[in-house]
mmCIF file of C-alpha atoms in Angstrom:
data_model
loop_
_atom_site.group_PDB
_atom_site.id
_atom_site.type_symbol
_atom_site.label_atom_id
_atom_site.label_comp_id
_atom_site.label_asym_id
_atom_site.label_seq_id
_atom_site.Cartn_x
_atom_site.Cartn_y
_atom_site.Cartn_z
ATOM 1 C CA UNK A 1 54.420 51.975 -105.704
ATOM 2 C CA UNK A 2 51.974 52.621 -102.514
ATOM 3 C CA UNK A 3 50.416 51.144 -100.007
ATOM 4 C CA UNK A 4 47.391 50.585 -101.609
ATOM 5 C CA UNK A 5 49.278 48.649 -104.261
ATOM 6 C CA UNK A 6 50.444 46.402 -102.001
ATOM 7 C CA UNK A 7 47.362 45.657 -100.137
ATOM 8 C CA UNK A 8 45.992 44.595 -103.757
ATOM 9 C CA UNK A 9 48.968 42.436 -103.853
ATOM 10 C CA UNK A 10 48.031 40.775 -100.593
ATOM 11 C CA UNK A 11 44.663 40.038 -101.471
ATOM 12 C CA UNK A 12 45.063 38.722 -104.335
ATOM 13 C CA UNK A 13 47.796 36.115 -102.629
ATOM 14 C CA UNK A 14 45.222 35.368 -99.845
ATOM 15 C CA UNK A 15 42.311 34.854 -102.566
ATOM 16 C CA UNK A 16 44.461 33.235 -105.160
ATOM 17 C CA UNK A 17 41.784 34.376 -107.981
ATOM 18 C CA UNK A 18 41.644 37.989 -109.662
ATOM 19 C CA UNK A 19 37.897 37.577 -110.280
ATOM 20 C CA UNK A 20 37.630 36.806 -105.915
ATOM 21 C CA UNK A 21 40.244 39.722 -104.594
ATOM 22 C CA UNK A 22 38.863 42.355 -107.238
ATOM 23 C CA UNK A 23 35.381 41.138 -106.019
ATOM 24 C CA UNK A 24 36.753 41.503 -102.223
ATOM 25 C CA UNK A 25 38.124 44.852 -103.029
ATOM 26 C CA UNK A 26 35.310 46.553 -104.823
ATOM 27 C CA UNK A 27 36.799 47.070 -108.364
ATOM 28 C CA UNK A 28 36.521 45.659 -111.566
ATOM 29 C CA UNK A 29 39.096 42.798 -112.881
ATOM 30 C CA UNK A 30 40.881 44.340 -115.170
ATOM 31 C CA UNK A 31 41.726 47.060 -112.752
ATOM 32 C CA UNK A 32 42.901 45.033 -110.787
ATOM 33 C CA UNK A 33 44.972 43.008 -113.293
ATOM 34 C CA UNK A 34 46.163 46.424 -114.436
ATOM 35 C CA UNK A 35 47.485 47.744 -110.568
ATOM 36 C CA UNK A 36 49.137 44.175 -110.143
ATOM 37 C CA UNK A 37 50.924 44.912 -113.845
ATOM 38 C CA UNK A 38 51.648 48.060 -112.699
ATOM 39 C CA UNK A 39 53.454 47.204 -109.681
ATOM 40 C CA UNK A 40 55.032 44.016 -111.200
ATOM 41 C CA UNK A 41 56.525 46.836 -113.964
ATOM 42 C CA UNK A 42 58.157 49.510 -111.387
ATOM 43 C CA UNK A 43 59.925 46.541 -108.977
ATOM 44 C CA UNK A 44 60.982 44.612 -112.096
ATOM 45 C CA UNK A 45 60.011 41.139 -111.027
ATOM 46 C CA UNK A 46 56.871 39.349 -111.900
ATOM 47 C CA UNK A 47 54.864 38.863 -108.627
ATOM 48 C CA UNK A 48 52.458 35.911 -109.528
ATOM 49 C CA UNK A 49 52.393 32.660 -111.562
ATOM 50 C CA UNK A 50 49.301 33.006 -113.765
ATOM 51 C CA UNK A 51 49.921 29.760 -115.778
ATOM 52 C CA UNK A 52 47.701 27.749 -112.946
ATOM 53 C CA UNK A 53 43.981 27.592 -112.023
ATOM 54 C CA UNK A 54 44.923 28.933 -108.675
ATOM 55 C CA UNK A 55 46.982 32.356 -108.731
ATOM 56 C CA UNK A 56 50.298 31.703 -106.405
ATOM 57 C CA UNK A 57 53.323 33.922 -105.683
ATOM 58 C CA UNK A 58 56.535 33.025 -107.503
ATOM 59 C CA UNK A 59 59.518 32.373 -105.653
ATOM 60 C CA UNK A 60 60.555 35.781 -105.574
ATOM 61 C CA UNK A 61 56.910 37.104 -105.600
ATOM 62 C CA UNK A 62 56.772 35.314 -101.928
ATOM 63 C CA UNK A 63 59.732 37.394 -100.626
ATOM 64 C CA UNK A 64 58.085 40.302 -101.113
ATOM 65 C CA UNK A 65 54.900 40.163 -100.098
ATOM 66 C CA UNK A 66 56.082 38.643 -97.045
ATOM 67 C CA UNK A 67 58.093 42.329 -96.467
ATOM 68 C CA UNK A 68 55.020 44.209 -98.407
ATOM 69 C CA UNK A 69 52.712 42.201 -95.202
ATOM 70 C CA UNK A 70 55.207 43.744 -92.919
ATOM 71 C CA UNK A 71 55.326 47.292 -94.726
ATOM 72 C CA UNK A 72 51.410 47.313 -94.803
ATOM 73 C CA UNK A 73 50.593 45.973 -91.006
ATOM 74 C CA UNK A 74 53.103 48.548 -89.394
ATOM 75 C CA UNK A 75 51.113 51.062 -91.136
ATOM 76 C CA UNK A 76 47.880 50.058 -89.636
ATOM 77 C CA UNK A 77 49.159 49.798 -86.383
ATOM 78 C CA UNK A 78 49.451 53.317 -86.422
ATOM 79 C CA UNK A 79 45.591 53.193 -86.040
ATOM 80 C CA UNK A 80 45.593 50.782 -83.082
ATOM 81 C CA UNK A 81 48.265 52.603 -81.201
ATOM 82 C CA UNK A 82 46.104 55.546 -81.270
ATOM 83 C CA UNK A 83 43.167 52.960 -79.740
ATOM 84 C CA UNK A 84 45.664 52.128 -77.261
ATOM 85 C CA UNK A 85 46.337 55.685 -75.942
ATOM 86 C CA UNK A 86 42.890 56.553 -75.589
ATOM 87 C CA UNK A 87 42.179 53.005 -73.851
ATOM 88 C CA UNK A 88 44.808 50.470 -72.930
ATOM 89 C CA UNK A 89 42.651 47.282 -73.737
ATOM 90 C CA UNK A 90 40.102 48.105 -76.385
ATOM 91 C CA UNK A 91 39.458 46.563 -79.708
ATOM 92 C CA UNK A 92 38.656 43.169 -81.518
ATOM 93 C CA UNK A 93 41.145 39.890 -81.121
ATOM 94 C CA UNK A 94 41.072 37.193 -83.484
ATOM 95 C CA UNK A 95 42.592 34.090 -82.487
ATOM 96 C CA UNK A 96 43.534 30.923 -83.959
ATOM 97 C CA UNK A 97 43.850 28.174 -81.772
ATOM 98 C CA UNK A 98 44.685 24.413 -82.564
ATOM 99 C CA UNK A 99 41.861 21.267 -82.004
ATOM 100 C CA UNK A 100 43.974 19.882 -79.605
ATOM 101 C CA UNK A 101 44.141 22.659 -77.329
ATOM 102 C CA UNK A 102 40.967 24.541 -77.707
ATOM 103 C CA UNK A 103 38.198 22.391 -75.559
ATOM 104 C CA UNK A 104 40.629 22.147 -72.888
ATOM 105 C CA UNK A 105 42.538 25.461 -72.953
ATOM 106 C CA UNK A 106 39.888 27.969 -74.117
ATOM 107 C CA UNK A 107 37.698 27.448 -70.768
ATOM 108 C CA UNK A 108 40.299 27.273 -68.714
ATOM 109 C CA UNK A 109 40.924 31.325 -69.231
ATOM 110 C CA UNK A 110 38.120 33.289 -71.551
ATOM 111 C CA UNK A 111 35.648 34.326 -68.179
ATOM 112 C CA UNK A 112 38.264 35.804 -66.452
ATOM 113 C CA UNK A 113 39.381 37.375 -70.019
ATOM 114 C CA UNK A 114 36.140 38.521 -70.771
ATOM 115 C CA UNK A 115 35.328 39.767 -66.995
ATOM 116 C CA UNK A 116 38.534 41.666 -66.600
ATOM 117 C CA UNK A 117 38.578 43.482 -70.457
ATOM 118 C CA UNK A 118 34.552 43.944 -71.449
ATOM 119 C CA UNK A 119 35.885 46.070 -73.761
ATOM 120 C CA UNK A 120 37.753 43.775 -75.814
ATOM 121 C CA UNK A 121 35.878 41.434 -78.335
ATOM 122 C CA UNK A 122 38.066 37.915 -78.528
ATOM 123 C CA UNK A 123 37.016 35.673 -81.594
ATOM 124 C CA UNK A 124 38.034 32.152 -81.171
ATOM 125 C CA UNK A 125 38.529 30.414 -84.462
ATOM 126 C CA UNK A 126 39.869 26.246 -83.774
ATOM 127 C CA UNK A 127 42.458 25.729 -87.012
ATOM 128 C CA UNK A 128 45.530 23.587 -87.519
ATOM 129 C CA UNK A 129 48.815 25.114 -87.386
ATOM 130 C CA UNK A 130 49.766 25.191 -91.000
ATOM 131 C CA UNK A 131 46.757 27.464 -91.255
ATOM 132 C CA UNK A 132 47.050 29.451 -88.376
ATOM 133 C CA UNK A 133 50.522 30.660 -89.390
ATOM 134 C CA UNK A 134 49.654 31.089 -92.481
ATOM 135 C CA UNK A 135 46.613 33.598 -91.468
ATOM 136 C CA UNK A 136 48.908 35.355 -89.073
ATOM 137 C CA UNK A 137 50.818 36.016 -91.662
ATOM 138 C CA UNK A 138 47.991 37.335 -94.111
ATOM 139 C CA UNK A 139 46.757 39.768 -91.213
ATOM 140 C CA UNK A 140 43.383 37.629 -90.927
ATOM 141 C CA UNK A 141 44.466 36.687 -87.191
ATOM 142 C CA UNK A 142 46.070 38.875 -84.900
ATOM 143 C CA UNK A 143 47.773 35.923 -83.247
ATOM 144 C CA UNK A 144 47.503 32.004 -82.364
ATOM 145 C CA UNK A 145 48.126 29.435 -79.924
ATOM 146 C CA UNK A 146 49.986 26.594 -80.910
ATOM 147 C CA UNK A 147 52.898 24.265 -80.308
ATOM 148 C CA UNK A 148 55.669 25.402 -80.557
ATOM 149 C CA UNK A 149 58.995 26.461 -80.971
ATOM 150 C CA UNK A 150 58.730 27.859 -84.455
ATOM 151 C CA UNK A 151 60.682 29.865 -86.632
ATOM 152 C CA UNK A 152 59.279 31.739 -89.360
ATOM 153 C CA UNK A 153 60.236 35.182 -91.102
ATOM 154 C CA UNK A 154 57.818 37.766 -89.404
ATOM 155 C CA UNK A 155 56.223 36.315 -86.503
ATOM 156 C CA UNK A 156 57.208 36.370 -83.019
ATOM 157 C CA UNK A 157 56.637 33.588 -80.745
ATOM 158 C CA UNK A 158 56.072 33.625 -76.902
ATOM 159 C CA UNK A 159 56.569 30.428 -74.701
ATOM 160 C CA UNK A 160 53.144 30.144 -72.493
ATOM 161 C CA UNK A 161 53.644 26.872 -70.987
ATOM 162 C CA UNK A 162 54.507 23.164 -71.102
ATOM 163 C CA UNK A 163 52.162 20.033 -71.223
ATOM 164 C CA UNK A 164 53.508 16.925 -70.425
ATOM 165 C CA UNK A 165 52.400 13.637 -72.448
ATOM 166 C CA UNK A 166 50.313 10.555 -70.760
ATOM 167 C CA UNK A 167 49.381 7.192 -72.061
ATOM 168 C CA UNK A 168 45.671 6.677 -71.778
ATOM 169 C CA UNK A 169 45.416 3.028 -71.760
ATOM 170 C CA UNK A 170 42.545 0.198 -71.403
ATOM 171 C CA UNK A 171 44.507 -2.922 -70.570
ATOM 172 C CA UNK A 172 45.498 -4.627 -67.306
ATOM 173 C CA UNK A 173 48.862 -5.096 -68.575
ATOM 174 C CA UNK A 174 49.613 -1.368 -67.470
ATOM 175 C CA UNK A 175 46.541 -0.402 -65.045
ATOM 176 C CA UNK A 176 49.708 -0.567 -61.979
ATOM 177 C CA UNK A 177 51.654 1.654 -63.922
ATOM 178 C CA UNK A 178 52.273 5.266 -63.114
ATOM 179 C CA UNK A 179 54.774 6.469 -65.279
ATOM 180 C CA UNK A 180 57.045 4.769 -67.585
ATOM 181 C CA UNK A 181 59.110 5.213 -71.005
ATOM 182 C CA UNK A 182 57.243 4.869 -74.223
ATOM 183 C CA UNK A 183 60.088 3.400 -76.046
ATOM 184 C CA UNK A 184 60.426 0.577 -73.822
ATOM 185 C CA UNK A 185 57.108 -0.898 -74.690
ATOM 186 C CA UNK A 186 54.678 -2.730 -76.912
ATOM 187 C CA UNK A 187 50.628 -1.601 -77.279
ATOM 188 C CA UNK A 188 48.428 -3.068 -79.284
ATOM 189 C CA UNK A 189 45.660 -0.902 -80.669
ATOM 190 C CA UNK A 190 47.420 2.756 -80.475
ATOM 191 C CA UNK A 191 44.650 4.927 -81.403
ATOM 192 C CA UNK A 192 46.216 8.127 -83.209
ATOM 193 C CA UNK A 193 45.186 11.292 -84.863
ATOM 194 C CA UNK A 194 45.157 11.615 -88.757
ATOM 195 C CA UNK A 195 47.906 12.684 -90.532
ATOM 196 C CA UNK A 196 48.553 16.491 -90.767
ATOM 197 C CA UNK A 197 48.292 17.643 -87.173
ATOM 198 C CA UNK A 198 51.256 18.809 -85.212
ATOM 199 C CA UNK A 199 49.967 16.726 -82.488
ATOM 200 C CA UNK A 200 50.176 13.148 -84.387
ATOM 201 C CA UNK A 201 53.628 14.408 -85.388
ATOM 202 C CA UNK A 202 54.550 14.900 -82.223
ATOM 203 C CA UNK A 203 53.425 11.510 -80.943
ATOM 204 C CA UNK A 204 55.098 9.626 -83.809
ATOM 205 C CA UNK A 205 58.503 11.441 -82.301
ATOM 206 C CA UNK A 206 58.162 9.835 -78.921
ATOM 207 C CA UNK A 207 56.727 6.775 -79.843
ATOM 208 C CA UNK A 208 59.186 3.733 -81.064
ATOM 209 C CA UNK A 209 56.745 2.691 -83.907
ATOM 210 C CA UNK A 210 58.786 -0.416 -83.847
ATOM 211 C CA UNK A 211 57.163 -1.659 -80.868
ATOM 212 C CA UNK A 212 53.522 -0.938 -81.788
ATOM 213 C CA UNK A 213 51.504 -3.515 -82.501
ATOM 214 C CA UNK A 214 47.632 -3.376 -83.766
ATOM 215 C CA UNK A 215 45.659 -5.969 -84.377
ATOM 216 C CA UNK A 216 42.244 -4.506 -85.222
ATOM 217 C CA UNK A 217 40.876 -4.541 -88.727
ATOM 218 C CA UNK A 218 39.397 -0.987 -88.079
ATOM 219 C CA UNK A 219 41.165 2.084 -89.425
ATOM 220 C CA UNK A 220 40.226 4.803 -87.432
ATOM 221 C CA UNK A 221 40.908 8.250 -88.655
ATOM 222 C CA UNK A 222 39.807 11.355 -86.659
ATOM 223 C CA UNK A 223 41.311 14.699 -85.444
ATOM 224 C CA UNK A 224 39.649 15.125 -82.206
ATOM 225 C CA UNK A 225 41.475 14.066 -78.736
ATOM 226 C CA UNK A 226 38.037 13.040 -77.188
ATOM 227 C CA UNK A 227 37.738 10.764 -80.114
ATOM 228 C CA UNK A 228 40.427 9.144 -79.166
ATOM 229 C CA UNK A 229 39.695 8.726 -75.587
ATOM 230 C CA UNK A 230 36.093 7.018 -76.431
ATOM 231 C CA UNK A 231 37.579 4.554 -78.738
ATOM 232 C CA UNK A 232 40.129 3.354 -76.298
ATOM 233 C CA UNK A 233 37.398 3.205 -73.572
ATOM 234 C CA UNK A 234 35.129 1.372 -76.104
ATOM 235 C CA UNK A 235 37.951 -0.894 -77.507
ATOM 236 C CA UNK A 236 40.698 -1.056 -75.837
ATOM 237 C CA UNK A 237 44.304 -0.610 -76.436
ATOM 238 C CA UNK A 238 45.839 3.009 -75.872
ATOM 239 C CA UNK A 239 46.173 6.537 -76.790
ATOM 240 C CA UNK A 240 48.686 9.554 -76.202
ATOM 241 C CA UNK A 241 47.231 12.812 -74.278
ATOM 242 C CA UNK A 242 48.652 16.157 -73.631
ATOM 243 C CA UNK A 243 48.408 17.354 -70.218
ATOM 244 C CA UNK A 244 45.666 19.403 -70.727
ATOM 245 C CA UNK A 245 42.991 17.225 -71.438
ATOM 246 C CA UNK A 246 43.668 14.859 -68.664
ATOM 247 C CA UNK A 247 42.511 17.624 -66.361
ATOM 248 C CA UNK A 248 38.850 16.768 -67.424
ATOM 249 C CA UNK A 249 38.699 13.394 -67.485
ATOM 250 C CA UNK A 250 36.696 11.384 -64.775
ATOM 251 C CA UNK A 251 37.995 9.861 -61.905
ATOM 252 C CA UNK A 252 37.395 6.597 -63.458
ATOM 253 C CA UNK A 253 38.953 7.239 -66.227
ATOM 254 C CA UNK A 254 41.968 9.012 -64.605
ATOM 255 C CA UNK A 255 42.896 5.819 -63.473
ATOM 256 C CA UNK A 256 43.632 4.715 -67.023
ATOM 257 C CA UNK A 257 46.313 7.420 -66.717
ATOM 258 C CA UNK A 258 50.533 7.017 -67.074
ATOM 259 C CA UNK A 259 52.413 9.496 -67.502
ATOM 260 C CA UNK A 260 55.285 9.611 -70.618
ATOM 261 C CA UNK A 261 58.741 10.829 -68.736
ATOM 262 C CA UNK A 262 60.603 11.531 -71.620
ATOM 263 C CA UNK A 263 59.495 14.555 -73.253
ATOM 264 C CA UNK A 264 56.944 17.619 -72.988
ATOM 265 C CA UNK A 265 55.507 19.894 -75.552
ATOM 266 C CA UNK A 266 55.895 23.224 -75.549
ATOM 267 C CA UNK A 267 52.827 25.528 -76.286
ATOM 268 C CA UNK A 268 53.218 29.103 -77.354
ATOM 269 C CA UNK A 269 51.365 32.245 -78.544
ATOM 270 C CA UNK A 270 52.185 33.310 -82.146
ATOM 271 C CA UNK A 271 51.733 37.101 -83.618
ATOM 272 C CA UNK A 272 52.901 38.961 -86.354
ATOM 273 C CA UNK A 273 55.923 41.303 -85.587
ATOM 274 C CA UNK A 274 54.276 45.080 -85.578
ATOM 275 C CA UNK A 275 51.147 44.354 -85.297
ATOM 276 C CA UNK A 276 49.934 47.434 -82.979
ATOM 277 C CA UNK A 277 48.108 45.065 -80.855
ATOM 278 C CA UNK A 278 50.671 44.164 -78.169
ATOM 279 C CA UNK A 279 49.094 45.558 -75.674
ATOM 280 C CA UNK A 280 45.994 43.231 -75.977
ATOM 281 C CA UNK A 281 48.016 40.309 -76.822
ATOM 282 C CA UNK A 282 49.871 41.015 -73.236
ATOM 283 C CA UNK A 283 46.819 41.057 -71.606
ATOM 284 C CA UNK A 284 45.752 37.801 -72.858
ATOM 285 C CA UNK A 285 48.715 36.289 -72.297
ATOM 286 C CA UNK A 286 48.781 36.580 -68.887
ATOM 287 C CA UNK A 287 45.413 35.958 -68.334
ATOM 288 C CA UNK A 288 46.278 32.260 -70.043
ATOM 289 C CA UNK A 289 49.081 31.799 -67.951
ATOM 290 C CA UNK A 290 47.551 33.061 -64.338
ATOM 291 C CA UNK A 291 44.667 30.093 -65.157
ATOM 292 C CA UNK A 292 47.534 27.118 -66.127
ATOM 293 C CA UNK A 293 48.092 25.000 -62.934
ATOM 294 C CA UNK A 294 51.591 26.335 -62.059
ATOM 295 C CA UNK A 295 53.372 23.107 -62.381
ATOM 296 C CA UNK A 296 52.775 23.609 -66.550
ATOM 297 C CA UNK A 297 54.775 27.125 -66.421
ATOM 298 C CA UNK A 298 58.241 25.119 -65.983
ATOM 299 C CA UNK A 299 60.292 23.719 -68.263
ATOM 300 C CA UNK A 300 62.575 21.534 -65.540
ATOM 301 C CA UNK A 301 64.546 20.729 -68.262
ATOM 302 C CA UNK A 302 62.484 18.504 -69.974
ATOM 303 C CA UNK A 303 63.748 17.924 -73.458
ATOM 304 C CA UNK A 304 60.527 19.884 -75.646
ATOM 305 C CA UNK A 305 59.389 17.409 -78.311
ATOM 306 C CA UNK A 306 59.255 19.080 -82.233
ATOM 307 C CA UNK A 307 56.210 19.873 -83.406
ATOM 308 C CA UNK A 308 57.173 18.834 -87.219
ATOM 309 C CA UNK A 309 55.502 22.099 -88.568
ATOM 310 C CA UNK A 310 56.050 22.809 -92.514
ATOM 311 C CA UNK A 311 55.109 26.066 -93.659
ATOM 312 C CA UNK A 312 56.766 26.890 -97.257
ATOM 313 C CA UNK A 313 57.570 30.317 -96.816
#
């Protein structure tokens, strides 16, 4: 067994096809089908279910190439600790950053980023959690912002800070209110985000579904928060914001704004554990963090909502 073994083994997980990760790593097919046998042989467990269209790890195939990931990114960070001694912020960061933090978050920090380490190349790439994580994992991103807290075998997570959520709402019925509990009321028209994002989980944790009323005959399915903000100024009714995005609304349409006491969500910088790249994740980090109005770096003991993330691994 060696390390390039392994790396076979981890393409051909990402790729989920022998024809695609043999084509990715420059060798014939049956090579690779032979290197995968090979390996599969001397550990004595079979790696990969090959009875579907789609290649996928067995149970115990997943268990280790999760530690083969680990094995095969601390030896590459061998390579980007030697970057770091010759330059302390140097080199390419791909990041993965959820849709509902992106538009607001990403402006908020990348000139002074890009001002104060020229020498650092930052790729932005706007994904949902599930595949975030899941890319983290694989190596393809170096890190991710997302909500959080998580907990997943071989990635680290770092608090950042803590949005609080508001009611954006088009009817006089609350235009005089400032701030009141979720639970407590009935909206007609909640305007929501589809099904699958950590956000819309989120929401349907707060929210007493109980008391929501809607009596539209439109079904409106989107995963963008300014979406959501046009529809309730177009027709009405209400919609849930993190903190973040109420920074750029209008003055108009702040007053449309009342904020949710109950709960807050927590947002947080994922990376994988030895990745070599600490250093440039540090500097980021604080970068984000310097920009956030300071009010966001507090918990206060706000009770920090679940993001509902499912990753089978």
């Amino acid at each position: 067994m060696n390390l390039q073994q392994l790396e076979y083994a981890l393409t051909l997980e990402r790729l989920g096809s022998f024809t695609q990760a043999a084509k990715a790593l420059g060798m014939t097919q049956p090579a690779l089908s032979l290197q995968i046998k090979n390996l599969e042989n001397e550990i004595g467990i079979s790696l990969f279910d090959r009875s579907r269209s789609k290649i996928e790890p067995t149970e115990s195939g997943l268990k280790f190439l999760l530690r083969a990931g680990e094995i095969v990114s601390a030896s590459k960070q061998l390579k980007d600790y030697a970057i770091a001694l010759s330059t302390e912020f140097k080199g390419i960061l791909r990041l993965g950053v959820i849709p509902t933090l992106s538009p607001f978050l990403v402006p908020m920090f990348i000139d002074d980023f890009t001002n104060s380490f020229p020498e650092i190349t930052i790729e932005i790439h706007e994904q949902l959690t599930e595949q975030i994580l899941q890319q983290v994992r694989l190596g393809e991103l170096d890190g991710g912002i997302i909500s959080t807290p998580i907990t997943r075998q071989g990635i680290e997570v770092k608090p950042l800070f803590y949005e609080s959520f508001f009611l954006y709402k088009n009817d006089q019925l609350f235009d005089s209110l400032e701030s009141f509990s979720i639970s407590n009321i009935e909206i007609e028209n909640l305007w929501l985000l589809e099904e699958g994002n950590c956000f819309r989980d989120q929401v349907n944790d707060i929210c007493s579904f109980r008391n929501i009323k809607s009596n539209t005959r439109m079904k409106y399915l989107c995963s963008s928060i300014d979406s959501l903000i046009r529809m309730v100024d177009h027709y009405g009714g209400a919609t849930i914001l993190p903190e973040l995005t109420t920074l750029s609304l209008v003055s108009e349409q702040e007053k449309h704004l009342a904020i949710l006491d109950d709960k807050i969500r927590e947002i947080g910088f994922v990376s994988r554990k030895l990745s070599g790249k600490e250093h440039l994740f540090e500097a980021l980090t604080n970068t984000i963090c310097q920009n956030i109005p300071p009010r966001m770096r507090q918990k206060d003991g706000r009770e920090v909502v679940d993001p509902g993330i499912t990753v089978n691994w």
